[in-house]
Short mmCIF file of C-alpha atoms in Angstrom, two decimals:
data_model
loop_
_atom_site.label_atom_id
_atom_site.label_comp_id
_atom_site.label_asym_id
_atom_site.label_seq_id
_atom_site.Cartn_x
_atom_site.Cartn_y
_atom_site.Cartn_z
CA MET Y 26 83.63 62.97 12.55
CA ASN Y 27 82.31 62.24 8.85
CA LEU Y 28 79.37 60.21 9.21
CA PRO Y 29 75.91 59.94 8.25
CA ARG Y 30 72.90 61.62 10.36
CA TRP Y 31 72.65 59.00 12.73
CA CYS Y 32 71.13 58.81 16.19
CA VAL Y 33 70.91 56.20 19.55
CA LEU Y 34 68.05 53.59 19.52
CA ILE Y 35 67.11 52.25 23.03
CA PRO Y 36 64.59 49.60 23.33
CA CYS Y 37 63.72 48.34 27.07
CA LEU Y 38 61.19 46.46 28.90
CA ASN Y 39 60.83 47.60 32.49
CA GLU Y 40 63.67 49.31 32.95
CA GLU Y 41 62.49 51.86 35.53
CA ARG Y 42 65.73 51.38 38.17
CA ALA Y 43 68.61 51.57 34.63
CA ILE Y 44 66.82 54.08 32.07
CA GLU Y 45 67.00 57.19 33.27
CA ALA Y 46 71.10 56.80 33.60
CA VAL Y 47 71.11 55.20 30.87
CA VAL Y 48 69.64 57.39 28.42
CA ARG Y 49 71.38 60.61 30.14
CA SER Y 50 74.59 59.10 29.37
CA VAL Y 51 73.96 59.20 25.78
CA LEU Y 52 72.23 62.90 26.04
CA ALA Y 53 75.39 63.60 27.59
CA LEU Y 54 77.27 63.04 24.37
CA GLY Y 55 75.25 65.24 22.31
CA ALA Y 56 73.27 62.24 20.78
CA PRO Y 57 69.60 62.26 19.60
CA VAL Y 58 67.83 58.95 21.29
CA ILE Y 59 65.03 57.38 20.16
CA VAL Y 60 63.28 54.97 23.11
CA ILE Y 61 61.15 52.44 22.20
CA ASP Y 62 59.01 51.21 25.22
CA ASP Y 63 57.99 47.28 24.38
CA GLY Y 64 55.26 47.60 26.92
CA SER Y 65 56.13 48.09 30.40
CA ASP Y 66 54.29 47.64 33.24
CA ASP Y 67 56.52 49.87 35.78
CA ARG Y 68 57.98 53.04 35.93
CA THR Y 69 60.09 53.17 32.03
CA PRO Y 70 57.72 55.18 29.85
CA GLU Y 71 56.82 58.10 32.86
CA ILE Y 72 60.90 58.67 33.33
CA VAL Y 73 61.56 58.32 29.90
CA GLY Y 74 58.13 60.71 28.95
CA HIS Y 75 60.56 63.60 31.37
CA LEU Y 76 63.37 63.50 29.01
CA PRO Y 77 64.05 65.72 25.76
CA VAL Y 78 63.83 62.20 23.47
CA THR Y 79 61.57 60.18 20.81
CA LEU Y 80 59.65 57.88 22.91
CA ILE Y 81 57.77 55.32 21.13
CA ARG Y 82 55.52 52.84 23.00
CA HIS Y 83 53.59 49.24 21.88
CA ASP Y 84 50.59 48.66 24.01
CA GLU Y 85 51.60 45.11 24.80
CA ARG Y 86 54.38 42.85 24.47
CA ARG Y 87 55.86 42.47 20.77
CA GLY Y 88 59.46 40.97 22.14
CA LYS Y 89 62.74 42.89 21.49
CA GLY Y 90 62.60 42.60 17.50
CA GLU Y 91 59.30 44.52 16.97
CA ALA Y 92 60.91 47.00 19.44
CA LEU Y 93 64.16 48.03 17.21
CA ARG Y 94 61.87 47.72 13.93
CA SER Y 95 60.08 50.23 14.88
CA GLY Y 96 62.53 52.46 16.13
CA PHE Y 97 64.58 51.69 12.61
CA ARG Y 98 61.35 52.87 11.50
CA GLU Y 99 61.08 56.42 13.53
CA ALA Y 100 64.74 56.88 12.55
CA MET Y 101 64.02 56.88 9.04
CA ARG Y 102 60.66 58.98 9.27
CA GLN Y 103 63.08 61.45 11.25
CA GLU Y 104 65.23 61.45 7.93
CA TYR Y 105 68.19 59.97 10.23
CA GLU Y 106 70.33 57.72 8.06
CA ALA Y 107 72.28 55.38 10.53
CA VAL Y 108 71.56 53.95 13.90
CA LEU Y 109 73.60 52.70 17.05
CA SER Y 110 71.45 50.90 19.45
CA MET Y 111 72.56 49.98 22.61
CA ASP Y 112 69.97 48.07 25.66
CA GLY Y 113 68.47 50.06 28.45
CA ASP Y 114 69.63 47.82 31.43
CA GLY Y 115 73.05 49.41 31.39
CA GLN Y 116 74.71 46.86 30.51
CA HIS Y 117 76.15 49.32 27.02
CA LEU Y 118 77.41 52.21 28.36
CA ALA Y 119 77.33 55.85 26.20
CA ALA Y 120 81.57 55.93 27.51
CA ASP Y 121 82.04 53.26 24.25
CA ILE Y 122 80.06 55.33 21.57
CA PRO Y 123 83.05 57.44 20.62
CA ARG Y 124 85.20 54.08 19.52
CA MET Y 125 82.33 52.37 17.87
CA LEU Y 126 81.85 56.11 16.16
CA ALA Y 127 85.66 56.27 15.42
CA ALA Y 128 85.29 52.63 13.71
CA ALA Y 129 82.37 53.36 11.76
CA GLU Y 130 84.20 56.10 10.27
CA ARG Y 131 87.45 53.87 9.70
CA PHE Y 132 84.79 51.07 8.03
CA PRO Y 133 82.30 52.41 6.30
CA ARG Y 134 80.01 49.64 4.88
CA HIS Y 135 80.59 48.13 7.88
CA ILE Y 136 78.14 47.14 11.03
CA VAL Y 137 80.07 47.98 14.32
CA ILE Y 138 79.23 45.27 16.54
CA GLY Y 139 80.27 46.59 20.53
CA ALA Y 140 81.98 42.85 21.62
CA ARG Y 141 81.90 41.78 24.81
CA LEU Y 142 85.55 40.06 24.77
CA LEU Y 143 86.51 42.06 28.60
CA ASP Y 144 86.68 40.70 32.00
CA ARG Y 145 84.60 37.58 30.48
CA ALA Y 146 85.35 36.00 33.52
CA GLN Y 147 81.72 38.21 34.39
CA GLN Y 148 80.37 36.12 32.07
CA PRO Y 149 77.70 32.96 33.16
CA ARG Y 150 79.08 30.21 31.79
CA GLY Y 151 75.69 28.99 30.26
CA ARG Y 152 75.27 32.35 28.25
CA ARG Y 153 79.17 32.03 27.20
CA ARG Y 154 78.76 28.70 25.61
CA ALA Y 155 75.63 29.70 24.03
CA ASN Y 156 76.90 32.77 22.92
CA ALA Y 157 79.90 30.80 21.01
CA VAL Y 158 77.49 28.41 19.68
CA ALA Y 159 75.97 31.56 18.36
CA ASP Y 160 78.47 33.22 17.08
CA TRP Y 161 79.80 29.63 15.02
CA GLY Y 162 76.24 28.89 13.29
CA ILE Y 163 75.31 32.92 12.55
CA SER Y 164 78.98 33.37 11.14
CA TRP Y 165 78.55 30.47 9.02
CA ALA Y 166 75.38 31.86 7.91
CA CYS Y 167 77.23 35.64 7.38
CA ALA Y 168 79.82 33.52 5.52
CA GLN Y 169 82.69 35.98 7.32
CA PRO Y 170 83.83 35.36 10.74
CA ILE Y 171 82.11 37.77 13.80
CA ALA Y 172 83.17 38.39 17.12
CA ASP Y 173 80.10 38.45 19.69
CA THR Y 174 76.77 37.79 17.62
CA GLN Y 175 74.80 38.45 20.59
CA SER Y 176 75.67 41.99 21.90
CA GLY Y 177 73.01 44.55 20.99
CA GLN Y 178 75.41 47.47 21.12
CA ARG Y 179 75.80 47.98 17.60
CA TRP Y 180 75.83 50.16 14.64
CA TYR Y 181 74.18 50.31 11.71
CA PRO Y 182 75.56 52.00 8.37
CA PRO Y 183 71.96 53.03 5.95
CA GLU Y 184 73.27 50.28 4.38
CA ALA Y 185 71.40 48.22 6.84
CA LEU Y 186 68.78 50.86 8.44
CA THR Y 187 66.21 49.86 5.39
CA LEU Y 188 66.73 45.76 6.29
CA ALA Y 189 64.03 46.75 9.18
CA GLY Y 190 61.49 45.13 7.59
CA VAL Y 191 63.48 41.42 7.19
CA PRO Y 192 60.88 38.80 8.53
CA ALA Y 193 62.41 38.38 11.66
CA GLU Y 194 60.78 38.61 15.36
CA HIS Y 195 62.50 38.38 18.90
CA PHE Y 196 66.16 38.24 19.45
CA VAL Y 197 66.51 36.26 15.99
CA LEU Y 198 66.01 39.79 14.54
CA GLU Y 199 69.79 41.08 15.91
CA ALA Y 200 70.83 37.42 13.75
CA ALA Y 201 68.25 38.05 10.68
CA LEU Y 202 69.82 42.09 10.32
CA LEU Y 203 73.74 40.95 10.40
CA ILE Y 204 73.43 38.11 7.62
CA ALA Y 205 70.94 40.02 5.50
CA ALA Y 206 73.83 42.52 5.84
CA CYS Y 207 76.19 40.51 5.24
CA ARG Y 208 74.62 38.39 2.18
CA GLU Y 209 72.16 40.61 0.50
CA ARG Y 210 74.34 44.12 0.93
CA GLY Y 211 77.49 42.53 0.86
CA LEU Y 212 78.58 44.32 4.22
CA GLY Y 213 81.12 43.72 6.48
CA VAL Y 214 81.10 43.47 10.04
CA VAL Y 215 84.24 44.89 12.93
CA SER Y 216 84.09 44.90 16.41
CA VAL Y 217 85.14 47.09 18.55
CA PRO Y 218 85.11 45.32 21.98
CA ILE Y 219 84.15 46.35 25.66
CA ALA Y 220 83.65 44.79 29.10
CA SER Y 221 81.01 42.16 30.37
CA ARG Y 222 78.83 44.07 32.53
CA TYR Y 223 77.04 40.70 34.39
CA GLN Y 224 77.85 42.03 38.34
CA GLY Y 225 75.58 44.59 40.13
CA GLY Y 226 72.39 45.56 39.74
CA PHE Y 227 71.34 44.32 36.18
CA ARG Y 228 68.17 43.19 36.26
CA ARG Y 229 67.38 39.40 35.26
CA SER Y 230 67.91 38.95 30.96
CA HIS Y 231 64.88 38.72 28.94
CA PHE Y 232 66.95 36.06 26.54
CA LYS Y 233 66.58 32.90 27.40
CA PRO Y 234 69.43 30.96 26.67
CA VAL Y 235 67.71 27.13 25.71
CA ARG Y 236 64.53 29.26 23.79
CA ASP Y 237 66.39 32.12 22.07
CA VAL Y 238 69.42 29.99 21.00
CA THR Y 239 66.96 27.15 19.45
CA ARG Y 240 65.16 30.10 17.64
CA ILE Y 241 67.84 31.21 16.24
CA THR Y 242 69.85 28.23 15.30
CA ALA Y 243 66.71 26.97 13.27
CA TYR Y 244 66.73 30.38 11.86
CA THR Y 245 70.36 30.45 10.87
CA ILE Y 246 69.93 27.03 9.12
CA GLY Y 247 67.45 27.92 7.47
CA ARG Y 248 69.83 31.09 6.36
CA VAL Y 249 73.02 28.82 5.37
CA ILE Y 250 70.93 26.40 3.36
CA HIS Y 251 68.71 29.42 1.50
CA TYR Y 252 71.89 31.24 0.21
CA GLY Y 253 73.92 27.76 -0.95
CA HIS Y 254 77.42 27.35 -0.99
CA ILE Y 255 77.34 25.47 2.25
CA VAL Y 256 80.95 24.19 2.82
CA ALA Y 257 82.28 27.63 1.07
CA SER Y 258 80.56 30.07 2.77
CA TYR Y 259 81.67 27.83 6.15
CA ARG Y 260 85.41 27.93 5.20
CA ARG Y 261 84.97 32.01 4.41
CA SER Y 262 83.57 31.84 8.19
CA ARG Y 263 87.24 29.82 9.36
CA GLU Y 264 89.47 31.29 7.48
CA ARG Y 265 90.71 34.33 9.40
CA PRO Y 266 89.69 35.57 13.00
CA PRO Y 267 87.07 38.10 13.31
CA ARG Y 268 88.32 41.75 12.47
CA VAL Y 269 88.35 43.06 16.25
CA LEU Y 270 89.65 46.97 16.74
CA ASP Y 271 91.80 46.78 19.30
CA ASP Y 272 93.15 50.41 18.63
CA LEU Y 273 90.62 52.94 18.82
#
């Protein structure tokens, strides 16, 4: 594939049940891996420490945003030009990575999202509503329609990698990266359908719908106002469906 030099970023917190299988599945693809442990107090860092990856450890919990930021910075330090992020709890599969890479090659200067559009009946109703609200607001702030703005499985091209310092924390950073990439770097966004995986042995999500959607909503409203052209941005976010690639 004709892609920039890339690696996989896996932020994690207390993932001793799943992290080894997740990392090994990515390594089986031949991809370099950076794991960012956000202050786990279980066996996660011990398990990862025995695997052929780069492990970044936070001494205390700083939130997913700071974990991603640490990963971006380490990737740039190692001279990677792009990253593919995925969660460490097993909800994202390495098997979806080749399709995301194919999309990245087909659509340069685009963020590629692994959008949880398949088997959506597995998604808890409250989480589904929260995601719908976030999609509506973040698409508005981005001035383009986006499917599954809350998915953590994403391809960030070189133009987005340099946005690591955008001022946002926790789960808000993922929204902030999308908005800044679209509005300040002129990037597009495409989505690759992946399965919604909520059944089985997953640990309880660190995402709290009320708290985190409130944070994301407040940030997004601020960005909509900041960039101006409020009505025009809304129209652009609604004038066509999100670009979802079903042919990969």
